[in-house]
Short mmCIF file of C-alpha atoms in Angstrom, two decimals:
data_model
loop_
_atom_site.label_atom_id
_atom_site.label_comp_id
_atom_site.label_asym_id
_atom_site.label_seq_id
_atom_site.Cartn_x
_atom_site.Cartn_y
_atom_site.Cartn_z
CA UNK A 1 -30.41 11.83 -103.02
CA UNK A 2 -29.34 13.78 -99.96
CA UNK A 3 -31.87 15.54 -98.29
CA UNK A 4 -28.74 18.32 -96.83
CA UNK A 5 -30.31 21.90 -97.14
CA UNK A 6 -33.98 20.93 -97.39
CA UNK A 7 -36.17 23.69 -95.24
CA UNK A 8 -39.57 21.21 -95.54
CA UNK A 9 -43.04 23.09 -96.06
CA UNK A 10 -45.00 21.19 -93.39
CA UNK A 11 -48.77 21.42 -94.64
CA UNK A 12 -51.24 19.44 -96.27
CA UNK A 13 -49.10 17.56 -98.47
CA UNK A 14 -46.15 17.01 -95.74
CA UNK A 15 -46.74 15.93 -92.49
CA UNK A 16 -44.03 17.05 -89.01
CA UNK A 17 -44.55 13.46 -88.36
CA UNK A 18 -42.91 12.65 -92.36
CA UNK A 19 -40.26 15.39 -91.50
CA UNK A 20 -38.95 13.77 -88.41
CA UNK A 21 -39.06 10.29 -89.80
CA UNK A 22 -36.38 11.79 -92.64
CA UNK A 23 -34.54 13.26 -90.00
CA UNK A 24 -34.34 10.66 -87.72
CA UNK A 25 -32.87 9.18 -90.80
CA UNK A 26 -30.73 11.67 -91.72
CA UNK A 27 -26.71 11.62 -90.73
CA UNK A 28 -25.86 14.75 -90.66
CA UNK A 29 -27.21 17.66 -87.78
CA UNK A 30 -30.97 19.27 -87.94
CA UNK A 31 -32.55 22.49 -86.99
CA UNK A 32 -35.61 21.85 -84.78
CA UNK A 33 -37.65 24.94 -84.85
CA UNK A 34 -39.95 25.34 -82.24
CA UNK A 35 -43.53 26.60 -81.85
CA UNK A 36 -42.29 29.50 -79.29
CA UNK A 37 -40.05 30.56 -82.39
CA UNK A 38 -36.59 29.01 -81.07
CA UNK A 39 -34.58 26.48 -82.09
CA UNK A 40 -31.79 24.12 -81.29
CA UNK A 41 -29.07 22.50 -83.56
CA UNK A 42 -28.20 18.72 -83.12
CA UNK A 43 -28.51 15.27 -84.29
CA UNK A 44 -31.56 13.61 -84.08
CA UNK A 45 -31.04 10.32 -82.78
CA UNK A 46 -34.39 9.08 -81.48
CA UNK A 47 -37.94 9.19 -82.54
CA UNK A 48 -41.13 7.89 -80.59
CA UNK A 49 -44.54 8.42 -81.86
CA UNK A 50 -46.04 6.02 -80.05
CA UNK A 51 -45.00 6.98 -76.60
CA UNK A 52 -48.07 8.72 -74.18
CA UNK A 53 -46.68 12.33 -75.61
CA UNK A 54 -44.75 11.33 -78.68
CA UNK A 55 -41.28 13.01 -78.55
CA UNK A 56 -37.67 13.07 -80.39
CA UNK A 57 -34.23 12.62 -78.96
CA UNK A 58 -31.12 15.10 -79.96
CA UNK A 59 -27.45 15.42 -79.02
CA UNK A 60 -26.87 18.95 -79.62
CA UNK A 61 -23.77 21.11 -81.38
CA UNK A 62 -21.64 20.22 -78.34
CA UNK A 63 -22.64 17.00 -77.97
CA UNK A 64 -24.93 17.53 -74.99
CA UNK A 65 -28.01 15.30 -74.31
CA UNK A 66 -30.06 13.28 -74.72
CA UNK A 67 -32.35 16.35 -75.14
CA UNK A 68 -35.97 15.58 -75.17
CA UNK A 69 -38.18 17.37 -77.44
CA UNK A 70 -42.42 17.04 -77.40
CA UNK A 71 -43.11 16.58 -80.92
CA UNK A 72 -46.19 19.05 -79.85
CA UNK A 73 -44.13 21.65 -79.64
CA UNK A 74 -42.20 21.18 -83.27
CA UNK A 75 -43.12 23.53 -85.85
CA UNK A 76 -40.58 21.98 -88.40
CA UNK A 77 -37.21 21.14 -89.01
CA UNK A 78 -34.55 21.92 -91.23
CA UNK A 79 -31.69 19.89 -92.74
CA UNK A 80 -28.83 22.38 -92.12
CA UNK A 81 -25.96 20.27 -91.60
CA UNK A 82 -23.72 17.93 -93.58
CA UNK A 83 -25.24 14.67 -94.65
CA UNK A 84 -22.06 12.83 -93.43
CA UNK A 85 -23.43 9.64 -95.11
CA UNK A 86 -23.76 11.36 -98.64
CA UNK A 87 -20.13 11.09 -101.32
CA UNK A 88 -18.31 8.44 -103.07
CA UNK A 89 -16.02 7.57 -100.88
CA UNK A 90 -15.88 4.04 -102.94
CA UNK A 91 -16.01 5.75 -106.35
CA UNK A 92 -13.33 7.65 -105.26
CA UNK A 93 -11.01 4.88 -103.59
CA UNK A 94 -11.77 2.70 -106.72
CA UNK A 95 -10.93 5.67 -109.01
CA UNK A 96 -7.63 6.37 -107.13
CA UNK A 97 -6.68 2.16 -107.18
CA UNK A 98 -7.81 2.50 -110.97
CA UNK A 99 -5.23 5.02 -111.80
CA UNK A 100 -2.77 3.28 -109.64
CA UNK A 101 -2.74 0.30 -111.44
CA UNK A 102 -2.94 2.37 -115.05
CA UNK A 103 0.22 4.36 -113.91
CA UNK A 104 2.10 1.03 -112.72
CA UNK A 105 1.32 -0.32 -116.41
CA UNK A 106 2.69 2.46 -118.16
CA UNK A 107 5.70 2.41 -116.21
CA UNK A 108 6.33 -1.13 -116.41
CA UNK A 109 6.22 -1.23 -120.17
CA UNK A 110 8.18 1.72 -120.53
CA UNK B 1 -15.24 -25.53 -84.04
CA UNK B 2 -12.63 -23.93 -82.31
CA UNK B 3 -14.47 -22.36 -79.21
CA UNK B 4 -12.25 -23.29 -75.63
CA UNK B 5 -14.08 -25.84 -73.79
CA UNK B 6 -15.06 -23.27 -70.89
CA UNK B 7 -16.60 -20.76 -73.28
CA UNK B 8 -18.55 -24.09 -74.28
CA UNK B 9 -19.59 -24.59 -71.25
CA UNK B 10 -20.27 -21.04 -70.04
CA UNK B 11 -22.50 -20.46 -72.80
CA UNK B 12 -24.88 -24.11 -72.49
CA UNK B 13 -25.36 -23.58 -69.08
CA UNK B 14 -26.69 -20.50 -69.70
CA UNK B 15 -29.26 -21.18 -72.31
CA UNK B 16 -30.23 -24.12 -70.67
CA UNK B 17 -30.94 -22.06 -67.83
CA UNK B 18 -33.34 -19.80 -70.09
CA UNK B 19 -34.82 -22.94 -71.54
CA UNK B 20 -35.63 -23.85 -68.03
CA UNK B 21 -36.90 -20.79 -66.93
CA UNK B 22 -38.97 -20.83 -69.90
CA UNK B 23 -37.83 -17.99 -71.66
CA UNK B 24 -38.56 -17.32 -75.19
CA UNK B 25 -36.71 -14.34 -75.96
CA UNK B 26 -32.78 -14.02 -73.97
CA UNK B 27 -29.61 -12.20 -75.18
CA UNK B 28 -26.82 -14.02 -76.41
CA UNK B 29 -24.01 -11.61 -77.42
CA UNK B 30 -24.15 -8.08 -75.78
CA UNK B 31 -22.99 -5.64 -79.06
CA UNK B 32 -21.21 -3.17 -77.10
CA UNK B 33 -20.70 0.05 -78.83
CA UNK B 34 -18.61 2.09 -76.80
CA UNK B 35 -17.56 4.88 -79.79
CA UNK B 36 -18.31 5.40 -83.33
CA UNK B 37 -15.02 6.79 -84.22
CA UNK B 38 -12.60 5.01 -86.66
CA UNK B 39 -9.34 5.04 -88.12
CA UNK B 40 -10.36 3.63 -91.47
CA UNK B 41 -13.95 4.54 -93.42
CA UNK B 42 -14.35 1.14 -95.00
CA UNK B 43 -16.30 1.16 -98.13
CA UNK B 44 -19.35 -1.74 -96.62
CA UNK B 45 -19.65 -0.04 -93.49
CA UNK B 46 -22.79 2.04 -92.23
CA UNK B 47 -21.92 2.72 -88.96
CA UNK B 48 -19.18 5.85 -88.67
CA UNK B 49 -21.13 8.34 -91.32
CA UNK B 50 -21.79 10.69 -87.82
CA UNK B 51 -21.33 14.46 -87.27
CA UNK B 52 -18.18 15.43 -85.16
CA UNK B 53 -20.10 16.02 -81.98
CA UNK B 54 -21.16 12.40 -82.20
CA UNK B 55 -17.88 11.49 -83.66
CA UNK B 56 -15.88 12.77 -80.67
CA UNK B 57 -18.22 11.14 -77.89
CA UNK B 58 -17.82 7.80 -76.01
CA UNK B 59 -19.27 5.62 -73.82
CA UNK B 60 -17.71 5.89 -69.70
CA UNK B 61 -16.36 2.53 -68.64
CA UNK B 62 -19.70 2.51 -65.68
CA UNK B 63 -21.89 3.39 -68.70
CA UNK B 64 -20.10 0.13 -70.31
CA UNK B 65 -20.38 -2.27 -66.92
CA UNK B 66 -24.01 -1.07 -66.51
CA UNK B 67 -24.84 -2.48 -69.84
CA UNK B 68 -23.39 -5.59 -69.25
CA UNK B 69 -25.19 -5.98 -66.09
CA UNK B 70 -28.06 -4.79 -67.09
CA UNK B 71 -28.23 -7.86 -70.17
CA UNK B 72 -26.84 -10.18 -69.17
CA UNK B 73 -25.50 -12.08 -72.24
CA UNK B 74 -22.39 -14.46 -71.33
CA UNK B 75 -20.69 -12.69 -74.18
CA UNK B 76 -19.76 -9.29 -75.39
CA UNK B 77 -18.67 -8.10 -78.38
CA UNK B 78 -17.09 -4.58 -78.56
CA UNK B 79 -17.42 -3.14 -82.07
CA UNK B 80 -17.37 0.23 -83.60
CA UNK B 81 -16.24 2.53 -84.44
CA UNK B 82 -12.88 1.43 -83.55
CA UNK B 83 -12.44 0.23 -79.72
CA UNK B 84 -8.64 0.85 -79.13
CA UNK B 85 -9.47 4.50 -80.35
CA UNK B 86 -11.30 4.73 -76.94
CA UNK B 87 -8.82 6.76 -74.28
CA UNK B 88 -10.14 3.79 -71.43
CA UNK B 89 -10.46 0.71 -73.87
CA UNK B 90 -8.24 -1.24 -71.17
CA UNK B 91 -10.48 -0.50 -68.04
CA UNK B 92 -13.81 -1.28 -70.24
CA UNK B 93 -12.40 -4.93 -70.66
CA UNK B 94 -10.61 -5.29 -67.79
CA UNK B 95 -13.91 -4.50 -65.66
CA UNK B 96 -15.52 -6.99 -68.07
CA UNK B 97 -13.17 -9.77 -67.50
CA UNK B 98 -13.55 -9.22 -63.69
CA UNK B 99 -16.89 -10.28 -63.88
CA UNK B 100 -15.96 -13.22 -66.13
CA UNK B 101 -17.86 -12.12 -69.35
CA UNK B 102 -16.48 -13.48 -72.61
CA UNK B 103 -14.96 -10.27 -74.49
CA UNK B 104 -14.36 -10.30 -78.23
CA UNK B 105 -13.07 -6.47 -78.76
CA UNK B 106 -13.19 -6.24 -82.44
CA UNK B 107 -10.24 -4.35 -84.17
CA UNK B 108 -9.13 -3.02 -87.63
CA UNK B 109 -5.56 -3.81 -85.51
CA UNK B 110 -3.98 -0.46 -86.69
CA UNK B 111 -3.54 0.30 -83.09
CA UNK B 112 -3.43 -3.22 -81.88
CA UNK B 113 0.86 -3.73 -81.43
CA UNK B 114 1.21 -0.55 -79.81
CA UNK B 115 -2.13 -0.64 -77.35
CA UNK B 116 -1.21 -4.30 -76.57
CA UNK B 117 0.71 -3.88 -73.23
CA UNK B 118 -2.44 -2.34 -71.51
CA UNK B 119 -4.27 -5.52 -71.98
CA UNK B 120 -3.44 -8.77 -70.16
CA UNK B 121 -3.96 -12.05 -71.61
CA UNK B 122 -6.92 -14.26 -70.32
CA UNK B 123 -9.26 -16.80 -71.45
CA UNK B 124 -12.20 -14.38 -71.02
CA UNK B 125 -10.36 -11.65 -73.79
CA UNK B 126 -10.20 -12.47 -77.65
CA UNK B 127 -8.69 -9.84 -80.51
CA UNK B 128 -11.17 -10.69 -83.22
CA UNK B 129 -9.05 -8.66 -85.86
CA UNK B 130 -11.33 -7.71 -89.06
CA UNK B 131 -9.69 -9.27 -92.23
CA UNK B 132 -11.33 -9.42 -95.21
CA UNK B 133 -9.00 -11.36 -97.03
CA UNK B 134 -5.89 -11.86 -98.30
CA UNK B 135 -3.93 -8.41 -98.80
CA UNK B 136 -5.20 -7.38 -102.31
CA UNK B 137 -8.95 -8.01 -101.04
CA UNK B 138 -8.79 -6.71 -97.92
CA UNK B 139 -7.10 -3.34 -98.43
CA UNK B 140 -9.38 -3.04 -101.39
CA UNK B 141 -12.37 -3.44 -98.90
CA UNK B 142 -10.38 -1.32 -95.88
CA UNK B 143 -9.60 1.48 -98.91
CA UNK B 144 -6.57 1.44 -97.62
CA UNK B 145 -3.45 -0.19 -98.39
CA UNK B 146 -0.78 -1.24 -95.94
CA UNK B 147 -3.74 -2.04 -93.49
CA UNK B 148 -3.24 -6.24 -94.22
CA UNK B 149 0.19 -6.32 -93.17
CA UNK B 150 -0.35 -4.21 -90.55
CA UNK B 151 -2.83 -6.65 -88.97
CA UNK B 152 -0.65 -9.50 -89.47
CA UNK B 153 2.11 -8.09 -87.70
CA UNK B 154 -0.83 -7.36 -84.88
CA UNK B 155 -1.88 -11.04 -84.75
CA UNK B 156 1.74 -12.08 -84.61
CA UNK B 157 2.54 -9.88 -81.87
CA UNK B 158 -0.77 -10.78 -79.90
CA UNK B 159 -0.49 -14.62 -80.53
CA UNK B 160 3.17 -14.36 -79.10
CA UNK B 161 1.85 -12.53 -76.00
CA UNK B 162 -0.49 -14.97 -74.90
CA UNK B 163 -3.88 -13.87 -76.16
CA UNK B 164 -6.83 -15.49 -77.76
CA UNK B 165 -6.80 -14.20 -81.08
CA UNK B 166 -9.62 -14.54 -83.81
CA UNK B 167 -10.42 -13.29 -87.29
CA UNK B 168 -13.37 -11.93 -88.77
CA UNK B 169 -14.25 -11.65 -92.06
CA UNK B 170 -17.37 -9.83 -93.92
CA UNK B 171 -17.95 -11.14 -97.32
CA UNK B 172 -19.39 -9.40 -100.74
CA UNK B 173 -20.42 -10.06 -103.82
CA UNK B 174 -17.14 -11.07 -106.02
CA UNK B 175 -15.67 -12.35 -103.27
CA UNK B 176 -13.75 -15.69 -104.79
CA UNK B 177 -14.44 -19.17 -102.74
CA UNK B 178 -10.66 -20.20 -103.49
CA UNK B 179 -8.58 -16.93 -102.84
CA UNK B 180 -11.18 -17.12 -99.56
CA UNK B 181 -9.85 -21.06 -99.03
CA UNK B 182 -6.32 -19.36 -99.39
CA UNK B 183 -7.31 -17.19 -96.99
CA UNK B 184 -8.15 -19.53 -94.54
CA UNK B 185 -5.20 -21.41 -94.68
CA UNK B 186 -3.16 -18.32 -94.13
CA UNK B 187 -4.79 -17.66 -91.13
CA UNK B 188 -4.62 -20.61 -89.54
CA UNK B 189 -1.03 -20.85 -90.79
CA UNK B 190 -0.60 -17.20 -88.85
CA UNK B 191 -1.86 -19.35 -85.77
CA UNK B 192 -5.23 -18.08 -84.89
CA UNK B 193 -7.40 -19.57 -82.39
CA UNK B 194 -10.30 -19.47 -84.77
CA UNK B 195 -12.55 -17.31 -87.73
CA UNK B 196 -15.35 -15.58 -87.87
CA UNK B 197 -17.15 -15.61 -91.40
CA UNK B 198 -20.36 -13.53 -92.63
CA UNK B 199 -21.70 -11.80 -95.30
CA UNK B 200 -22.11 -8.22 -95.34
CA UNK B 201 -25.36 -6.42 -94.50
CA UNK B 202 -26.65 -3.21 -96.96
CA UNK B 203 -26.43 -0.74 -95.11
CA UNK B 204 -28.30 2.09 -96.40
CA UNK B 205 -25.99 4.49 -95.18
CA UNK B 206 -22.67 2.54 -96.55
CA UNK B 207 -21.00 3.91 -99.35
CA UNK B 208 -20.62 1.23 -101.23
CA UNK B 209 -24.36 0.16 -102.43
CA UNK B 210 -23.24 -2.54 -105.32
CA UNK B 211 -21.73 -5.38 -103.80
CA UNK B 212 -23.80 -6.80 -101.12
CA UNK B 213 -24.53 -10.28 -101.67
CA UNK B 214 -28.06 -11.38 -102.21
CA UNK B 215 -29.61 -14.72 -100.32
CA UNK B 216 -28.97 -16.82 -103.29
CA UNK B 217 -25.50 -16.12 -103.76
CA UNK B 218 -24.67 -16.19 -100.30
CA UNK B 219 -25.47 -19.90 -100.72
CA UNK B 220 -23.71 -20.31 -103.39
CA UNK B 221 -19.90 -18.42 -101.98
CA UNK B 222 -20.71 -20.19 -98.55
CA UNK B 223 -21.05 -24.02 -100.15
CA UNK B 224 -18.15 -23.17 -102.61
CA UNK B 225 -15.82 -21.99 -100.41
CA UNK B 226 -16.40 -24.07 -96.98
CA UNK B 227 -16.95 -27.75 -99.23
CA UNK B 228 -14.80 -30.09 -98.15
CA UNK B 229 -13.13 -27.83 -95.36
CA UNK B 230 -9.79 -28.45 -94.24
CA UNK B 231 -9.40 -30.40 -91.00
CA UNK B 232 -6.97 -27.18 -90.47
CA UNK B 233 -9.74 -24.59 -90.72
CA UNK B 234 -11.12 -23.57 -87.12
CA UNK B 235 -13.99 -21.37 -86.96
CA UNK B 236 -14.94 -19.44 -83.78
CA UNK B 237 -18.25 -19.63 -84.37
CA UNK B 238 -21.58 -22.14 -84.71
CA UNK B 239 -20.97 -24.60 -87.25
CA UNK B 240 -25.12 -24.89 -87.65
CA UNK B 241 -24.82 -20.98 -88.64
CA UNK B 242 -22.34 -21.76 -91.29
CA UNK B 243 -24.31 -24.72 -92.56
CA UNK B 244 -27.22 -21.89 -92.70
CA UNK B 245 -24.81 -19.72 -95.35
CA UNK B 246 -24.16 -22.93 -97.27
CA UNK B 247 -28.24 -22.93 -97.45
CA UNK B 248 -28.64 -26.26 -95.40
CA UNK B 249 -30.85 -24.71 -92.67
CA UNK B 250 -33.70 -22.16 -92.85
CA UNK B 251 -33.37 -20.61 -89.66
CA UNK B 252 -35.46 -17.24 -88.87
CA UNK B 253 -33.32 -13.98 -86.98
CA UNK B 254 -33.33 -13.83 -83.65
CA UNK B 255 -33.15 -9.97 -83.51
CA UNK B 256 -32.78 -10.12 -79.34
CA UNK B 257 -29.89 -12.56 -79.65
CA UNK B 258 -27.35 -9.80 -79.98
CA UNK B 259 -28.45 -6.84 -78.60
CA UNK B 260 -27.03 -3.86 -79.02
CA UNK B 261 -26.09 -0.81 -76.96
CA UNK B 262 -24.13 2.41 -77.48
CA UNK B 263 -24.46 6.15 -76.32
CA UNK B 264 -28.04 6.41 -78.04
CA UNK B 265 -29.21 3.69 -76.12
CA UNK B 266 -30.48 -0.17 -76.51
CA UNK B 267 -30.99 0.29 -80.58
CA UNK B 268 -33.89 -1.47 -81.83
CA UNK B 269 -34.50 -4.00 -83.43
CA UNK B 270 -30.70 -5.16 -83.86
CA UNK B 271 -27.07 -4.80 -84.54
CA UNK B 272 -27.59 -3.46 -88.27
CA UNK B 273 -31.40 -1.59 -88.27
CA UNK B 274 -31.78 1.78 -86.60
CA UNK B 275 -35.54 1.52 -85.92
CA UNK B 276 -35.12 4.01 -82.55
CA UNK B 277 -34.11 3.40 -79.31
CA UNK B 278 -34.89 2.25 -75.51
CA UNK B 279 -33.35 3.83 -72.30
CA UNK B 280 -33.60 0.15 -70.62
CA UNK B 281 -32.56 -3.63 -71.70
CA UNK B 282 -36.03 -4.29 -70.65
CA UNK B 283 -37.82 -1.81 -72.33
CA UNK B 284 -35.83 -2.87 -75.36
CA UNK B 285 -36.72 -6.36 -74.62
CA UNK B 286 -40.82 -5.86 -73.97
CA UNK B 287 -41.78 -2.77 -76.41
CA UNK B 288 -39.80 -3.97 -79.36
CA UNK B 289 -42.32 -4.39 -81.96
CA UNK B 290 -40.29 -7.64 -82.75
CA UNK B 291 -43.28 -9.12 -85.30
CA UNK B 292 -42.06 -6.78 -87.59
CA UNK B 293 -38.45 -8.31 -88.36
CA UNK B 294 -37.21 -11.37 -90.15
CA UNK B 295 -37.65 -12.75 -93.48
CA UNK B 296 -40.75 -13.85 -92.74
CA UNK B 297 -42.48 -10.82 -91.28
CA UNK B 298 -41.93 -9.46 -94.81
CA UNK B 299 -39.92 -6.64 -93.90
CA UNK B 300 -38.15 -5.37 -97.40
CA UNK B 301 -35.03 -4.61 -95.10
CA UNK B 302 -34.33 -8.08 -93.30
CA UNK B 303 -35.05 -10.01 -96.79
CA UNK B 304 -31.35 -10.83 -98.17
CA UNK B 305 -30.11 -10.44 -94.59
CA UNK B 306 -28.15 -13.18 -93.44
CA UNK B 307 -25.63 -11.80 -90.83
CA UNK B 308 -23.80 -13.80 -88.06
CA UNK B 309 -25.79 -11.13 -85.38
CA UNK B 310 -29.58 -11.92 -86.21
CA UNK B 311 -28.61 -15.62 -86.69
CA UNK B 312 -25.89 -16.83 -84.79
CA UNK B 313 -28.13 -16.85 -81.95
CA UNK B 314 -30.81 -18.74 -83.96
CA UNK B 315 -28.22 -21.65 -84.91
CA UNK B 316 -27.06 -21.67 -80.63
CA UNK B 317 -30.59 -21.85 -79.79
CA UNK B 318 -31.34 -24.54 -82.52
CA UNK B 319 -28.28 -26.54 -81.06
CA UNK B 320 -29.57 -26.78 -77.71
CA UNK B 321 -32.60 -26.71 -77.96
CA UNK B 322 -33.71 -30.07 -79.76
CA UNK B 323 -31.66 -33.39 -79.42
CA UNK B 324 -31.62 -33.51 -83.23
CA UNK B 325 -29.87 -29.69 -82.97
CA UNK B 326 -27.46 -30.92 -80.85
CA UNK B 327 -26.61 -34.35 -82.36
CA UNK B 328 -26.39 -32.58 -85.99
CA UNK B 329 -23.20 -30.11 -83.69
CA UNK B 330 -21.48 -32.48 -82.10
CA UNK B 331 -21.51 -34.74 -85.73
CA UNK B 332 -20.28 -31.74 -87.49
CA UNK B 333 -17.65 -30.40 -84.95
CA UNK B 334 -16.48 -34.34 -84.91
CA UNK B 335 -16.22 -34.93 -88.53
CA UNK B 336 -15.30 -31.59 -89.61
CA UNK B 337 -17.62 -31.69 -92.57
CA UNK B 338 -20.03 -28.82 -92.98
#
């Protein structure tokens, strides 16, 4: 199941460090919303919780980076862009060979 | 075994000079990722699903040499993505061949016949041109047809230029051991220097999630299709590793074997996980949690993995590393029998 739209409730039952582990997972570009109320666009590439001040890595909308983000200064983030690793682009290819090979039949025996 | 002599060479002086410096963990193969980008969206493949931003960037060719430098490794592979989409594909290897690294740039060939006059042919180059098969199985796996004969005219063209030229093949469930011995002989027929066999990894992120083959049946494809091998058949590669797909070695991954950079970084653990990454080879190298990969560090995602990057290295190592290692090589690479 792709996780493209999800706005994540952090609280109790959902943790900013759960959040950024899906997004640092995710293929598609994030919204990381600041404490200070803004935010920044990009793909989240990098993840280190176990560094001396535990941060994240993005590229942003242009492509710019690495931009280093404290993870202290997170308040969430938001799946807002395509998951470019979601679709059936198998399905599809075998559905399209499928009705190749159908169509080849029928005009063979016709 | 179809390796040139001086690649031989190249590559046993080197480990023994990390056996004799006493070091337990060394690179092998530098994975060099210098784009994600691709021509073709192959249906096994986890490693183009990107946004456009990422899609559109590259790796400089000093961002390239630095890596190299900075590892080490006597080898580099140059993956994807595909390379000959990069605009400066030709100064990434030529800087690499200056300083005598092994290069295996790794192409679907699509661009290979028309990009070939900004190469020059050398020892120190190889095309290792991705075929999955013979036509039917490997535009099927490609989803795209055309794409075999297009790489075949590639080879052809390369092989009367001058270069090295080498296959490589990725292998799934369904895959049949004698259309795969066909295969073989068609290559070798083409006039190849040498293939490159392995089976595919899952890739979470690939879109096709249903035919990855399991440890079991890797086994079984590997002994079926590489018994009794044709004295014809030359494979670019360790012939302990392909003894390990037919199931007659239990080697462990060597994660570090075949590290692998691109414009995130050194990518941790390996060539196929995406645990995070390092700025440095050596912070790659010395804060890798590397207890936590391999089949036997229970790891759900390195259980059915048998890929040519995480145990290649292993089956090198193994060679020279123990006189029975080496013996068991040079009887196989003699006799021809896996």
């Amino acid at each position: 199941m792709s996780l493209e739209g999800w706005t994540p409730q952090i609280g109790p039952y959902l943790t900013l460090e759960e959040v950024i582990e899906h997004a640092f997972d995710y293929r598609g570009n994030i919204t990381v919303v600041r404490t200070d109320g803004t935010d920044i666009v990009g793909y989240l590439f990098n993840r280190n919780a176990s560094a001396p001040e535990s941060f994240v890595e993005i590229f942003d909308e242009a492509g710019e980076g690495p931009i280093r983000i404290r993870c202290a200064d997170i308040a969430t983030i938001t799946f807002t862009g395509k998951d470019t690793a979601a679709g059936n682009a198998w399905t599809a290819w075998l559905e399209r060979k499928d009705k190749d090979r159908a169509e080849n039949a029928a005009a063979s025996g016709a | 075994m179809s390796v040139p002599l001086s690649q031989v060479v190249t590559v046993a002086s080197y480990i023994i000079r990390q056996k004799l410096a006493r070091r337990q963990r060394y690179p092998l193969v530098l994975m060099l990722e210098p784009l994600f980008r691709c021509n073709l969206a192959c249906a096994g493949c986890g490693k183009i699903q990107y946004p456009a931003q990422i899609l559109r960037k590259h790796l400089t060719v000093e961002q390239c040499v630095k890596a190299v430098e900075e590892c080490g490794a006597p080898i580099v592979s140059i993956p994807g993505g595909e390379p000959l989409m990069h605009p400066e594909m030709d100064k990434i290897v030529a800087a690499l061949v200056a300083t005598r690294k092994y290069v295996y740039l790794c192409t679907n060939a699509l661009l290979l016949k028309e990009k070939l006059s900004l190469f020059t042919p050398s020892r120190y180059l190889t095309f290792s041109v991705h075929m999955d098969g013979l036509r039917e199985e490997h535009d099927d796996a490609v989803c795209r047809e055309g794409v075999y004969d297009r790489a075949v005219e590639a080879i052809r063209e390369a092989l009367a230029r001058g270069f090295r030229v080498t296959t490589n093949t990725t292998l799934f469930d369904g895959a049949s051991a004698l259309r795969m011995r066909e295969f073989f002989d068609e290559m070798m027929s083409l006039g190849v220097e040498g293939m490159m066999l392995s089976p595919g990894y899952s890739y979470s992120k690939a879109p096709d999630q249903e035919h990855f083959l399991r440890r079991t049946k890797t086994q079984a494809l590997f002994t079926r299709m590489l018994a009794h091998p044709k004295r014809r058949w030359k494979f670019n590669q360790s012939p302990l590793f392909l003894r390990f797909l037919m199931g007659k070695h239990d080697f462990e991954c060597t994660p570090w074997g075949n590290p692998t950079y691109n414009m995130f970084g050194w990518q941790r653990p390996c060539y196929l996980l995406q645990d995070g990454y390092a700025a440095t080879f050596r912070e790659l190298m010395d804060t890798t949690e590397w207890q936590r990969y391999g089949r036997r560090s229970g790891n759900e995602k390195c259980q059915d993995c048998m890929v040519h990057c995480g145990f290649e290295a292993t089956a090198v190592d193994h060679t020279f590393g123990s006189l029975k290692g080496l013996v068991e090589t040079v009887a196989v690479t003699l006799t021809g029998r896996l």
